Amino acid sequence: MELASISLILGALLLALLTAGLWVALALMAAGLTAIFLMVSVPPGAVMATTVWGSINSWDLAALPMFIWMGEILFRTRLAEDMFAGLAPWMRRLPGRLLHVNILGCAIFAAVSGSSAATTATIGRMSLPELRRRGYDERMAIGSLAGSGTLGLLIPPSIILIVYGAATEQSIARLFIAGILPGVMLAALFMGYTAVWALINRRRMPEPDVRVPYLQRLWQTRRLFPILALIAGVIGSIYGGFASPTEAAVVGVALSLLLSWLSGTLNRATFLEALRNGSRTSCMIILILAGASVLTVAMGYTGIPRALAQFIAEQGYSPYALLAALTLFFVVLGCFLDGISIVVLTASVILPMVEAAGLDIIWFGIYLVLVVEMSQITPPVGFNLFVIQGLTGHNILRVAGMTLPFFLMMIVAVVLIILFPQLALWLPQTMLAR
């Protein structure tokens, strides 16, 4: 009863603080300090000081501001325009034609951004006006953009995977590599659905574009080379064992500054704006991590995670039943919190249950990010929905309705990764062998 009572008190307190609009980081710290004060006779202030310092004094976290800054720099280049021009000529013969540019463009930009909102906004500013001008179905144009924009959370370098790695003390390099195949699989599911929809709804597709000669298509493809070189420099250096994630992040920043300079978009104003926005975002995430670390230590003192893990073990739930319940839990939670907050808020309580069920922690990180991706397109707090609402002016519920088929494709992806865990584990195992 004591654990049940303290759980209800902490849950109610945390919910009240979040509902009142308090910063997530401060709400987490307040809940953690309350738990320490109620359950143990140690000085809460000393615990908080040592815990906060220990959580942010990590070399692995140095990759976080670097990747965020890289995304901010590229956000201000003509990268999206170059991707559209390089991809569009090759999509003419696929069912769905230029709708696939949304998906492939988001997948490529995700590999250099790490942010779902930045990916959606950057590709959407370029693709939506062009697709509207050419007469493509608005529901599919918006739905494919909102769904594909979530790839920014999964395909490395992913900001949320860095946060998960720091919160669970897992290898960020292995998490990055583990996200590649599931990200490609999700993009393939989106493209498959788009192709089937286009074949069934031929009348809602515009007339085919004028045929582009093969040599001209090859010439247009040259505009993809800079971003492909950037992806190879960042991800290839990690997989090949030449650089840690932090070192690869520095390489990414250097290459993005070079690309921005070559494209003529690098000047004093854009440099300072990217640095300022990157610093602001990094500070916000680090503060959330610090707050989550206080709550994690407090949960350890209370014994709630151990009790939950023991309860799950005693019930004899299968891993599939546990994952089904967790999927529903995370989707509901995602209706009210952003992805990073979900990860840091639940890690201390969920991980003992996951370990008790015999699930791989690296695999669970990819599963968790996939489920959190779904929360990016669920109202009322779906960040991608807010971005597209700003781009189009449509009601957020209408945008969510347009995105529903791609939400269902994400459910298919979650089922596939549960049934075939090697989709997430095979590449990290080969990297470890190297």
CSV table of C-alpha atoms in Angstrom, one decimal:
chain,number,residue,atom,x,y,z
A,1,MET,CA,0.0,0.0,0.0
A,2,GLU,CA,2.9,2.3,0.7
A,3,LEU,CA,4.3,2.0,-2.8
A,4,ALA,CA,0.8,2.3,-4.3
A,5,SER,CA,0.1,5.5,-2.3
A,6,ILE,CA,3.4,7.1,-3.2
A,7,SER,CA,2.9,6.2,-6.9
A,8,LEU,CA,-0.5,7.8,-6.9
A,9,ILE,CA,0.9,10.9,-5.1
A,10,LEU,CA,3.8,11.3,-7.5
A,11,GLY,CA,1.6,10.7,-10.6
A,12,ALA,CA,-1.0,13.2,-9.5
A,13,LEU,CA,1.7,15.8,-8.7
A,14,LEU,CA,3.5,15.3,-12.0
A,15,LEU,CA,0.2,15.5,-13.9
A,16,ALA,CA,-0.8,18.7,-12.0
A,17,LEU,CA,2.5,20.4,-12.7
A,18,LEU,CA,2.5,19.5,-16.4
A,19,THR,CA,-1.1,20.6,-16.7
A,20,ALA,CA,-0.3,23.9,-15.0
A,21,GLY,CA,2.2,24.6,-17.8
A,22,LEU,CA,5.4,24.2,-15.7
A,23,TRP,CA,8.5,23.3,-17.8
A,24,VAL,CA,8.8,19.5,-18.2
A,25,ALA,CA,12.3,19.5,-16.6
A,26,LEU,CA,11.2,21.4,-13.5
A,27,ALA,CA,8.1,19.2,-13.1
A,28,LEU,CA,10.4,16.1,-13.2
A,29,MET,CA,12.7,17.6,-10.6
A,30,ALA,CA,9.8,18.5,-8.3
A,31,ALA,CA,8.4,15.0,-8.5
A,32,GLY,CA,11.8,13.5,-7.8
A,33,LEU,CA,12.5,15.7,-4.9
A,34,THR,CA,9.1,15.0,-3.4
A,35,ALA,CA,9.7,11.3,-3.6
A,36,ILE,CA,13.0,11.6,-1.9
A,37,PHE,CA,11.6,13.8,0.8
A,38,LEU,CA,8.7,11.4,1.5
A,39,MET,CA,10.5,8.0,1.3
A,40,VAL,CA,14.1,8.4,2.5
A,41,SER,CA,16.1,10.4,5.0
A,42,VAL,CA,18.8,11.8,2.7
A,43,PRO,CA,19.2,15.5,2.0
A,44,PRO,CA,17.2,16.1,-1.2
A,45,GLY,CA,19.4,19.1,-2.2
A,46,ALA,CA,22.6,17.2,-2.1
A,47,VAL,CA,21.1,14.3,-4.1
A,48,MET,CA,19.8,16.7,-6.7
A,49,ALA,CA,23.1,18.5,-7.0
A,50,THR,CA,25.2,15.4,-7.5
A,51,THR,CA,22.6,13.7,-9.8
A,52,VAL,CA,22.2,16.7,-12.1
A,53,TRP,CA,25.9,17.1,-12.5
A,54,GLY,CA,26.5,13.4,-13.1
A,55,SER,CA,23.7,13.3,-15.7
A,56,ILE,CA,25.1,16.1,-17.9
A,57,ASN,CA,28.8,15.5,-17.3
A,58,SER,CA,29.0,13.0,-20.2
A,59,TRP,CA,31.2,13.1,-23.3
A,60,ASP,CA,28.5,11.3,-25.3
A,61,LEU,CA,26.1,14.2,-24.8
A,62,ALA,CA,28.6,16.5,-26.6
A,63,ALA,CA,27.1,15.0,-29.9
A,64,LEU,CA,23.7,16.4,-29.0
A,65,PRO,CA,24.4,20.2,-29.6
A,66,MET,CA,26.6,19.4,-32.6
A,67,PHE,CA,23.9,17.4,-34.4
A,68,ILE,CA,21.3,20.0,-33.5
A,69,TRP,CA,23.5,22.8,-34.8
A,70,MET,CA,24.2,20.8,-38.0
A,71,GLY,CA,20.4,20.6,-38.6
A,72,GLU,CA,20.0,24.3,-38.0
A,73,ILE,CA,22.7,25.1,-40.5
A,74,LEU,CA,21.2,22.8,-43.2
A,75,PHE,CA,17.7,24.2,-42.5
A,76,ARG,CA,18.9,27.5,-43.9
A,77,THR,CA,20.4,26.1,-47.1
A,78,ARG,CA,18.9,25.3,-50.5
A,79,LEU,CA,19.2,21.6,-49.6
A,80,ALA,CA,15.5,20.8,-49.9
A,81,GLU,CA,15.3,22.5,-53.3
A,82,ASP,CA,18.3,20.5,-54.6
A,83,MET,CA,16.8,17.3,-53.3
A,84,PHE,CA,13.4,17.9,-55.0
A,85,ALA,CA,15.2,18.8,-58.3
A,86,GLY,CA,17.4,15.7,-58.1
A,87,LEU,CA,14.7,13.2,-57.1
A,88,ALA,CA,11.7,14.4,-59.2
A,89,PRO,CA,12.9,13.3,-62.7
A,90,TRP,CA,13.3,9.7,-61.4
A,91,MET,CA,9.8,9.4,-59.9
A,92,ARG,CA,7.9,9.9,-63.1
A,93,ARG,CA,7.4,6.2,-63.8
A,94,LEU,CA,6.5,5.1,-60.3
A,95,PRO,CA,2.8,4.9,-59.3
A,96,GLY,CA,2.3,8.1,-57.3
A,97,ARG,CA,5.0,9.9,-59.1
A,98,LEU,CA,6.1,13.1,-57.2
A,99,LEU,CA,4.3,12.1,-54.0
A,100,HIS,CA,7.3,9.8,-53.5
A,101,VAL,CA,9.5,12.9,-53.4
A,102,ASN,CA,7.9,13.8,-50.1
A,103,ILE,CA,8.9,10.4,-48.6
A,104,LEU,CA,12.4,10.1,-50.1
A,105,GLY,CA,13.1,13.8,-49.4
A,106,CYS,CA,12.2,13.4,-45.8
A,107,ALA,CA,14.2,10.2,-45.5
A,108,ILE,CA,17.3,11.9,-46.9
A,109,PHE,CA,16.9,15.0,-44.9
A,110,ALA,CA,16.3,13.0,-41.8
A,111,ALA,CA,19.8,11.5,-42.3
A,112,VAL,CA,21.3,14.9,-41.8
A,113,SER,CA,18.8,16.7,-39.5
A,114,GLY,CA,17.8,14.5,-36.6
A,115,SER,CA,14.7,16.5,-35.9
A,116,SER,CA,11.2,15.5,-37.0
A,117,ALA,CA,9.8,19.0,-37.0
A,118,ALA,CA,12.8,20.4,-39.0
A,119,THR,CA,12.4,17.6,-41.5
A,120,THR,CA,8.7,18.2,-42.0
A,121,ALA,CA,9.1,22.0,-42.2
A,122,THR,CA,12.0,22.0,-44.6
A,123,ILE,CA,10.6,19.5,-47.1
A,124,GLY,CA,7.1,20.8,-46.7
A,125,ARG,CA,8.0,24.4,-47.7
A,126,MET,CA,9.4,23.1,-50.9
A,127,SER,CA,7.1,20.2,-51.9
A,128,LEU,CA,3.6,21.3,-50.9
A,129,PRO,CA,3.4,24.3,-53.1
A,130,GLU,CA,4.9,22.4,-56.0
A,131,LEU,CA,2.6,19.4,-55.6
A,132,ARG,CA,-0.4,21.7,-55.3
A,133,ARG,CA,0.6,23.6,-58.5
A,134,ARG,CA,0.9,20.3,-60.4
A,135,GLY,CA,-2.6,19.2,-59.3
A,136,TYR,CA,-1.7,16.4,-56.9
A,137,ASP,CA,-4.3,15.2,-54.3
A,138,GLU,CA,-4.0,17.4,-51.2
A,139,ARG,CA,-4.9,14.7,-48.7
A,140,MET,CA,-2.1,12.5,-50.0
A,141,ALA,CA,0.4,15.3,-50.3
A,142,ILE,CA,-0.2,16.4,-46.7
A,143,GLY,CA,-0.5,12.9,-45.3
A,144,SER,CA,2.7,11.6,-46.9
A,145,LEU,CA,4.6,14.7,-45.7
A,146,ALA,CA,3.3,14.4,-42.1
A,147,GLY,CA,4.0,10.7,-41.9
A,148,SER,CA,7.4,10.8,-43.6
A,149,GLY,CA,8.5,13.8,-41.5
A,150,THR,CA,8.6,11.5,-38.5
A,151,LEU,CA,11.6,9.7,-40.0
A,152,GLY,CA,13.7,12.5,-38.5
A,153,LEU,CA,13.3,10.7,-35.2
A,154,LEU,CA,14.5,7.3,-36.3
A,155,ILE,CA,17.0,7.6,-39.1
A,156,PRO,CA,20.4,8.6,-37.6
A,157,PRO,CA,21.6,11.0,-36.5
A,158,SER,CA,18.5,11.1,-34.3
A,159,ILE,CA,18.3,13.5,-31.4
A,160,ILE,CA,15.9,11.3,-29.5
A,161,LEU,CA,18.2,8.3,-29.8
A,162,ILE,CA,21.0,10.4,-28.2
A,163,VAL,CA,18.6,11.2,-25.4
A,164,TYR,CA,17.6,7.6,-25.0
A,165,GLY,CA,21.2,6.5,-25.0
A,166,ALA,CA,22.1,9.0,-22.4
A,167,ALA,CA,19.1,8.1,-20.2
A,168,THR,CA,19.7,4.4,-20.4
A,169,GLU,CA,23.6,4.4,-20.6
A,170,GLN,CA,23.5,2.6,-23.9
A,171,SER,CA,25.9,3.0,-26.9
A,172,ILE,CA,24.7,5.9,-29.0
A,173,ALA,CA,26.7,4.5,-32.0
A,174,ARG,CA,24.9,1.2,-31.8
A,175,LEU,CA,21.6,3.0,-31.5
A,176,PHE,CA,22.3,5.1,-34.5
A,177,ILE,CA,23.2,2.0,-36.6
A,178,ALA,CA,20.2,0.1,-35.3
A,179,GLY,CA,17.9,2.8,-36.6
A,180,ILE,CA,18.9,2.5,-40.2
A,181,LEU,CA,17.1,-0.6,-41.4
A,182,PRO,CA,13.8,0.2,-39.5
A,183,GLY,CA,13.9,3.7,-41.0
A,184,VAL,CA,14.4,2.3,-44.5
A,185,MET,CA,11.6,-0.2,-43.8
A,186,LEU,CA,9.2,2.5,-42.7
A,187,ALA,CA,10.0,4.7,-45.8
A,188,ALA,CA,9.4,1.6,-48.0
A,189,LEU,CA,6.0,1.0,-46.3
A,190,PHE,CA,5.0,4.7,-46.9
A,191,MET,CA,6.1,4.4,-50.6
A,192,GLY,CA,4.2,1.1,-51.0
A,193,TYR,CA,1.0,2.5,-49.6
A,194,THR,CA,1.4,5.6,-51.9
A,195,ALA,CA,1.9,3.4,-54.9
A,196,VAL,CA,-1.2,1.2,-54.1
A,197,TRP,CA,-3.3,4.3,-53.5
A,198,ALA,CA,-2.2,5.9,-56.8
A,199,LEU,CA,-3.1,2.7,-58.7
A,200,ILE,CA,-6.5,2.5,-57.1
A,201,ASN,CA,-7.2,6.2,-57.5
A,202,ARG,CA,-5.9,6.9,-61.0
A,203,ARG,CA,-8.6,9.6,-61.6
A,204,ARG,CA,-7.3,11.6,-58.7
A,205,MET,CA,-3.8,11.7,-60.1
A,206,PRO,CA,-2.7,14.6,-62.4
A,207,GLU,CA,-1.6,14.0,-66.0
A,208,PRO,CA,1.9,12.6,-66.4
A,209,ASP,CA,4.7,15.1,-66.6
A,210,VAL,CA,6.6,15.7,-69.8
A,211,ARG,CA,9.2,12.9,-70.3
A,212,VAL,CA,12.7,14.0,-69.2
A,213,PRO,CA,15.6,12.6,-71.3
A,214,TYR,CA,17.8,10.2,-69.5
A,215,LEU,CA,20.9,12.3,-69.8
A,216,GLN,CA,19.1,15.3,-68.3
A,217,ARG,CA,17.9,13.1,-65.4
A,218,LEU,CA,21.5,12.2,-64.8
A,219,TRP,CA,22.5,15.8,-64.9
A,220,GLN,CA,19.8,16.8,-62.4
A,221,THR,CA,21.0,14.0,-60.1
A,222,ARG,CA,24.2,15.8,-59.5
A,223,ARG,CA,22.3,18.1,-57.0
A,224,LEU,CA,22.0,15.1,-54.7
A,225,PHE,CA,25.7,14.5,-54.4
A,226,PRO,CA,26.4,17.1,-51.6
A,227,ILE,CA,23.8,15.7,-49.2
A,228,LEU,CA,24.8,12.1,-50.0
A,229,ALA,CA,28.4,13.0,-49.3
A,230,LEU,CA,27.3,14.5,-45.9
A,231,ILE,CA,25.4,11.3,-45.0
A,232,ALA,CA,28.4,9.2,-46.0
A,233,GLY,CA,30.7,11.3,-43.9
A,234,VAL,CA,28.6,11.2,-40.8
A,235,ILE,CA,27.0,7.7,-40.8
A,236,GLY,CA,29.9,6.0,-42.7
A,237,SER,CA,32.5,7.2,-40.2
A,238,ILE,CA,30.5,5.8,-37.3
A,239,TYR,CA,29.7,2.4,-38.9
A,240,GLY,CA,33.3,2.0,-40.2
A,241,GLY,CA,34.6,2.6,-36.7
A,242,PHE,CA,36.6,5.7,-37.7
A,243,ALA,CA,34.8,8.1,-35.4
A,244,SER,CA,32.6,8.1,-32.4
A,245,PRO,CA,29.1,9.8,-32.6
A,246,THR,CA,30.6,13.0,-31.1
A,247,GLU,CA,33.5,13.1,-33.6
A,248,ALA,CA,31.1,12.3,-36.4
A,249,ALA,CA,28.9,15.2,-35.3
A,250,VAL,CA,31.8,17.6,-35.5
A,251,VAL,CA,32.5,16.2,-39.1
A,252,GLY,CA,28.8,16.9,-39.9
A,253,VAL,CA,29.0,20.5,-38.7
A,254,ALA,CA,32.1,21.1,-40.7
A,255,LEU,CA,30.6,19.6,-43.8
A,256,SER,CA,27.3,21.5,-43.4
A,257,LEU,CA,29.1,24.8,-43.0
A,258,LEU,CA,31.0,24.0,-46.2
A,259,LEU,CA,27.8,23.1,-48.0
A,260,SER,CA,26.2,26.3,-46.7
A,261,TRP,CA,29.2,28.4,-47.9
A,262,LEU,CA,29.3,26.8,-51.3
A,263,SER,CA,25.5,27.3,-51.8
A,264,GLY,CA,25.9,31.0,-50.9
A,265,THR,CA,23.6,30.8,-47.8
A,266,LEU,CA,26.3,31.2,-45.2
A,267,ASN,CA,26.6,34.7,-43.8
A,268,ARG,CA,27.0,36.3,-40.4
A,269,ALA,CA,23.2,36.5,-39.9
A,270,THR,CA,22.4,32.9,-40.8
A,271,PHE,CA,25.5,31.6,-38.8
A,272,LEU,CA,24.5,33.4,-35.6
A,273,GLU,CA,20.8,32.5,-36.0
A,274,ALA,CA,21.7,28.8,-36.4
A,275,LEU,CA,24.0,28.9,-33.5
A,276,ARG,CA,21.4,30.7,-31.3
A,277,ASN,CA,18.6,28.3,-32.1
A,278,GLY,CA,20.8,25.3,-31.8
A,279,SER,CA,22.0,26.4,-28.3
A,280,ARG,CA,18.4,27.1,-27.2
A,281,THR,CA,17.2,23.6,-28.3
A,282,SER,CA,20.3,21.9,-26.8
A,283,CYS,CA,19.8,23.7,-23.4
A,284,MET,CA,16.1,22.7,-23.3
A,285,ILE,CA,16.9,19.0,-23.9
A,286,ILE,CA,19.8,18.9,-21.5
A,287,LEU,CA,17.7,20.5,-18.8
A,288,ILE,CA,15.0,17.8,-19.4
A,289,LEU,CA,17.6,15.1,-19.1
A,290,ALA,CA,18.8,16.6,-15.8
A,291,GLY,CA,15.3,16.7,-14.5
A,292,ALA,CA,14.7,13.1,-15.6
A,293,SER,CA,17.9,12.0,-13.8
A,294,VAL,CA,16.6,13.3,-10.5
A,295,LEU,CA,13.3,11.4,-11.0
A,296,THR,CA,15.2,8.3,-11.9
A,297,VAL,CA,17.3,8.4,-8.7
A,298,ALA,CA,14.2,9.1,-6.7
A,299,MET,CA,12.4,6.1,-8.3
A,300,GLY,CA,15.4,3.9,-7.3
A,301,TYR,CA,15.0,5.1,-3.7
A,302,THR,CA,11.3,4.4,-3.7
A,303,GLY,CA,11.6,0.9,-5.1
A,304,ILE,CA,8.7,1.4,-7.5
A,305,PRO,CA,10.5,0.2,-10.7
A,306,ARG,CA,11.7,-3.0,-8.9
A,307,ALA,CA,8.2,-3.6,-7.6
A,308,LEU,CA,6.7,-3.2,-11.0
A,309,ALA,CA,9.3,-5.5,-12.6
A,310,GLN,CA,8.6,-8.1,-10.0
A,311,PHE,CA,4.8,-7.7,-10.5
A,312,ILE,CA,5.2,-8.2,-14.3
A,313,ALA,CA,7.4,-11.3,-13.7
A,314,GLU,CA,4.9,-12.8,-11.3
A,315,GLN,CA,2.0,-12.3,-13.7
A,316,GLY,CA,3.8,-14.3,-16.4
A,317,TYR,CA,3.0,-11.9,-19.2
A,318,SER,CA,4.6,-12.8,-22.5
A,319,PRO,CA,6.8,-10.2,-24.1
A,320,TYR,CA,4.2,-9.7,-26.9
A,321,ALA,CA,1.5,-8.9,-24.3
A,322,LEU,CA,3.8,-6.5,-22.5
A,323,LEU,CA,4.7,-4.7,-25.8
A,324,ALA,CA,1.1,-4.5,-26.8
A,325,ALA,CA,0.3,-2.8,-23.5
A,326,LEU,CA,3.3,-0.5,-23.8
A,327,THR,CA,2.4,0.5,-27.4
A,328,LEU,CA,-1.1,1.6,-26.3
A,329,PHE,CA,0.4,3.4,-23.3
A,330,PHE,CA,3.0,5.3,-25.3
A,331,VAL,CA,0.5,6.3,-28.0
A,332,VAL,CA,-1.9,7.7,-25.4
A,333,LEU,CA,1.0,9.5,-23.6
A,334,GLY,CA,2.1,10.9,-26.9
A,335,CYS,CA,-1.2,12.7,-27.2
A,336,PHE,CA,-0.1,15.0,-24.4
A,337,LEU,CA,3.7,15.0,-24.4
A,338,ASP,CA,6.5,15.5,-26.9
A,339,GLY,CA,8.8,12.5,-27.8
A,340,ILE,CA,11.8,13.5,-25.7
A,341,SER,CA,9.7,14.1,-22.6
A,342,ILE,CA,8.1,10.6,-23.1
A,343,VAL,CA,11.5,8.9,-23.2
A,344,VAL,CA,13.0,10.6,-20.2
A,345,LEU,CA,9.8,10.5,-18.2
A,346,THR,CA,9.3,6.7,-18.6
A,347,ALA,CA,12.8,5.3,-18.8
A,348,SER,CA,13.4,4.8,-15.1
A,349,VAL,CA,10.0,2.9,-14.6
A,350,ILE,CA,9.8,1.0,-17.9
A,351,LEU,CA,13.3,-0.3,-18.3
A,352,PRO,CA,13.3,-2.7,-15.3
A,353,MET,CA,10.1,-4.2,-16.7
A,354,VAL,CA,11.7,-4.5,-20.2
A,355,GLU,CA,14.8,-6.2,-18.7
A,356,ALA,CA,12.7,-8.6,-16.7
A,357,ALA,CA,10.9,-9.6,-19.9
A,358,GLY,CA,14.2,-10.4,-21.5
A,359,LEU,CA,14.1,-7.7,-24.2
A,360,ASP,CA,17.2,-6.2,-25.7
A,361,ILE,CA,17.7,-2.6,-24.6
A,362,ILE,CA,19.1,-1.5,-27.9
A,363,TRP,CA,16.1,-3.1,-29.7
A,364,PHE,CA,13.7,-1.5,-27.2
A,365,GLY,CA,15.1,1.9,-28.0
A,366,ILE,CA,14.3,1.5,-31.7
A,367,TYR,CA,10.8,0.2,-30.8
A,368,LEU,CA,10.3,3.1,-28.5
A,369,VAL,CA,11.3,5.7,-31.1
A,370,LEU,CA,8.9,4.0,-33.6
A,371,VAL,CA,6.0,4.3,-31.2
A,372,VAL,CA,7.0,7.9,-30.3
A,373,GLU,CA,7.0,8.7,-34.0
A,374,MET,CA,3.3,7.8,-34.0
A,375,SER,CA,2.7,10.3,-31.3
A,376,GLN,CA,4.1,13.1,-33.6
A,377,ILE,CA,1.0,12.7,-35.8
A,378,THR,CA,-1.7,12.2,-33.0
A,379,PRO,CA,-3.7,15.2,-31.8
A,380,PRO,CA,-3.7,17.3,-29.7
A,381,VAL,CA,0.1,17.5,-29.2
A,382,GLY,CA,1.4,16.1,-32.5
A,383,PHE,CA,4.3,18.3,-33.3
A,384,ASN,CA,4.3,17.4,-37.0
A,385,LEU,CA,0.6,18.3,-37.2
A,386,PHE,CA,1.4,21.8,-35.8
A,387,VAL,CA,4.1,22.2,-38.4
A,388,ILE,CA,1.8,21.3,-41.2
A,389,GLN,CA,-1.0,23.4,-39.8
A,390,GLY,CA,1.4,26.4,-40.0
A,391,LEU,CA,2.3,25.5,-43.6
A,392,THR,CA,-1.2,24.9,-44.9
A,393,GLY,CA,-3.6,26.8,-42.5
A,394,HIS,CA,-5.8,23.7,-42.1
A,395,ASN,CA,-7.4,22.6,-38.9
A,396,ILE,CA,-5.2,20.3,-36.9
A,397,LEU,CA,-7.9,17.6,-36.7
A,398,ARG,CA,-8.3,17.7,-40.5
A,399,VAL,CA,-4.5,17.3,-40.9
A,400,ALA,CA,-4.6,14.4,-38.5
A,401,GLY,CA,-7.3,12.7,-40.6
A,402,MET,CA,-5.2,13.1,-43.7
A,403,THR,CA,-2.3,11.4,-41.9
A,404,LEU,CA,-4.3,8.4,-40.6
A,405,PRO,CA,-3.2,5.9,-43.3
A,406,PHE,CA,0.4,6.6,-42.6
A,407,PHE,CA,-0.3,6.2,-38.8
A,408,LEU,CA,-1.6,2.7,-39.7
A,409,MET,CA,1.6,2.0,-41.7
A,410,MET,CA,3.6,2.9,-38.5
A,411,ILE,CA,1.6,0.3,-36.6
A,412,VAL,CA,2.5,-2.2,-39.3
A,413,ALA,CA,6.2,-1.2,-38.8
A,414,VAL,CA,5.9,-1.8,-35.0
A,415,VAL,CA,4.4,-5.2,-35.6
A,416,LEU,CA,7.2,-6.1,-38.1
A,417,ILE,CA,10.0,-5.0,-35.7
A,418,ILE,CA,8.5,-7.0,-32.9
A,419,LEU,CA,8.2,-10.1,-35.0
A,420,PHE,CA,11.6,-9.7,-36.6
A,421,PRO,CA,13.9,-8.0,-34.0
A,422,GLN,CA,16.9,-8.6,-36.3
A,423,LEU,CA,15.7,-5.7,-38.4
A,424,ALA,CA,17.1,-3.5,-35.6
A,425,LEU,CA,19.8,-5.7,-34.2
A,426,TRP,CA,21.6,-7.1,-37.3
A,427,LEU,CA,23.5,-3.9,-38.3
A,428,PRO,CA,24.7,-3.2,-34.7
A,429,GLN,CA,25.9,-6.8,-34.4
A,430,THR,CA,28.0,-6.5,-37.6
A,431,MET,CA,29.4,-3.1,-36.4
A,432,LEU,CA,30.4,-4.8,-33.1
A,433,ALA,CA,32.1,-7.6,-35.0
A,434,ARG,CA,34.1,-5.0,-36.9
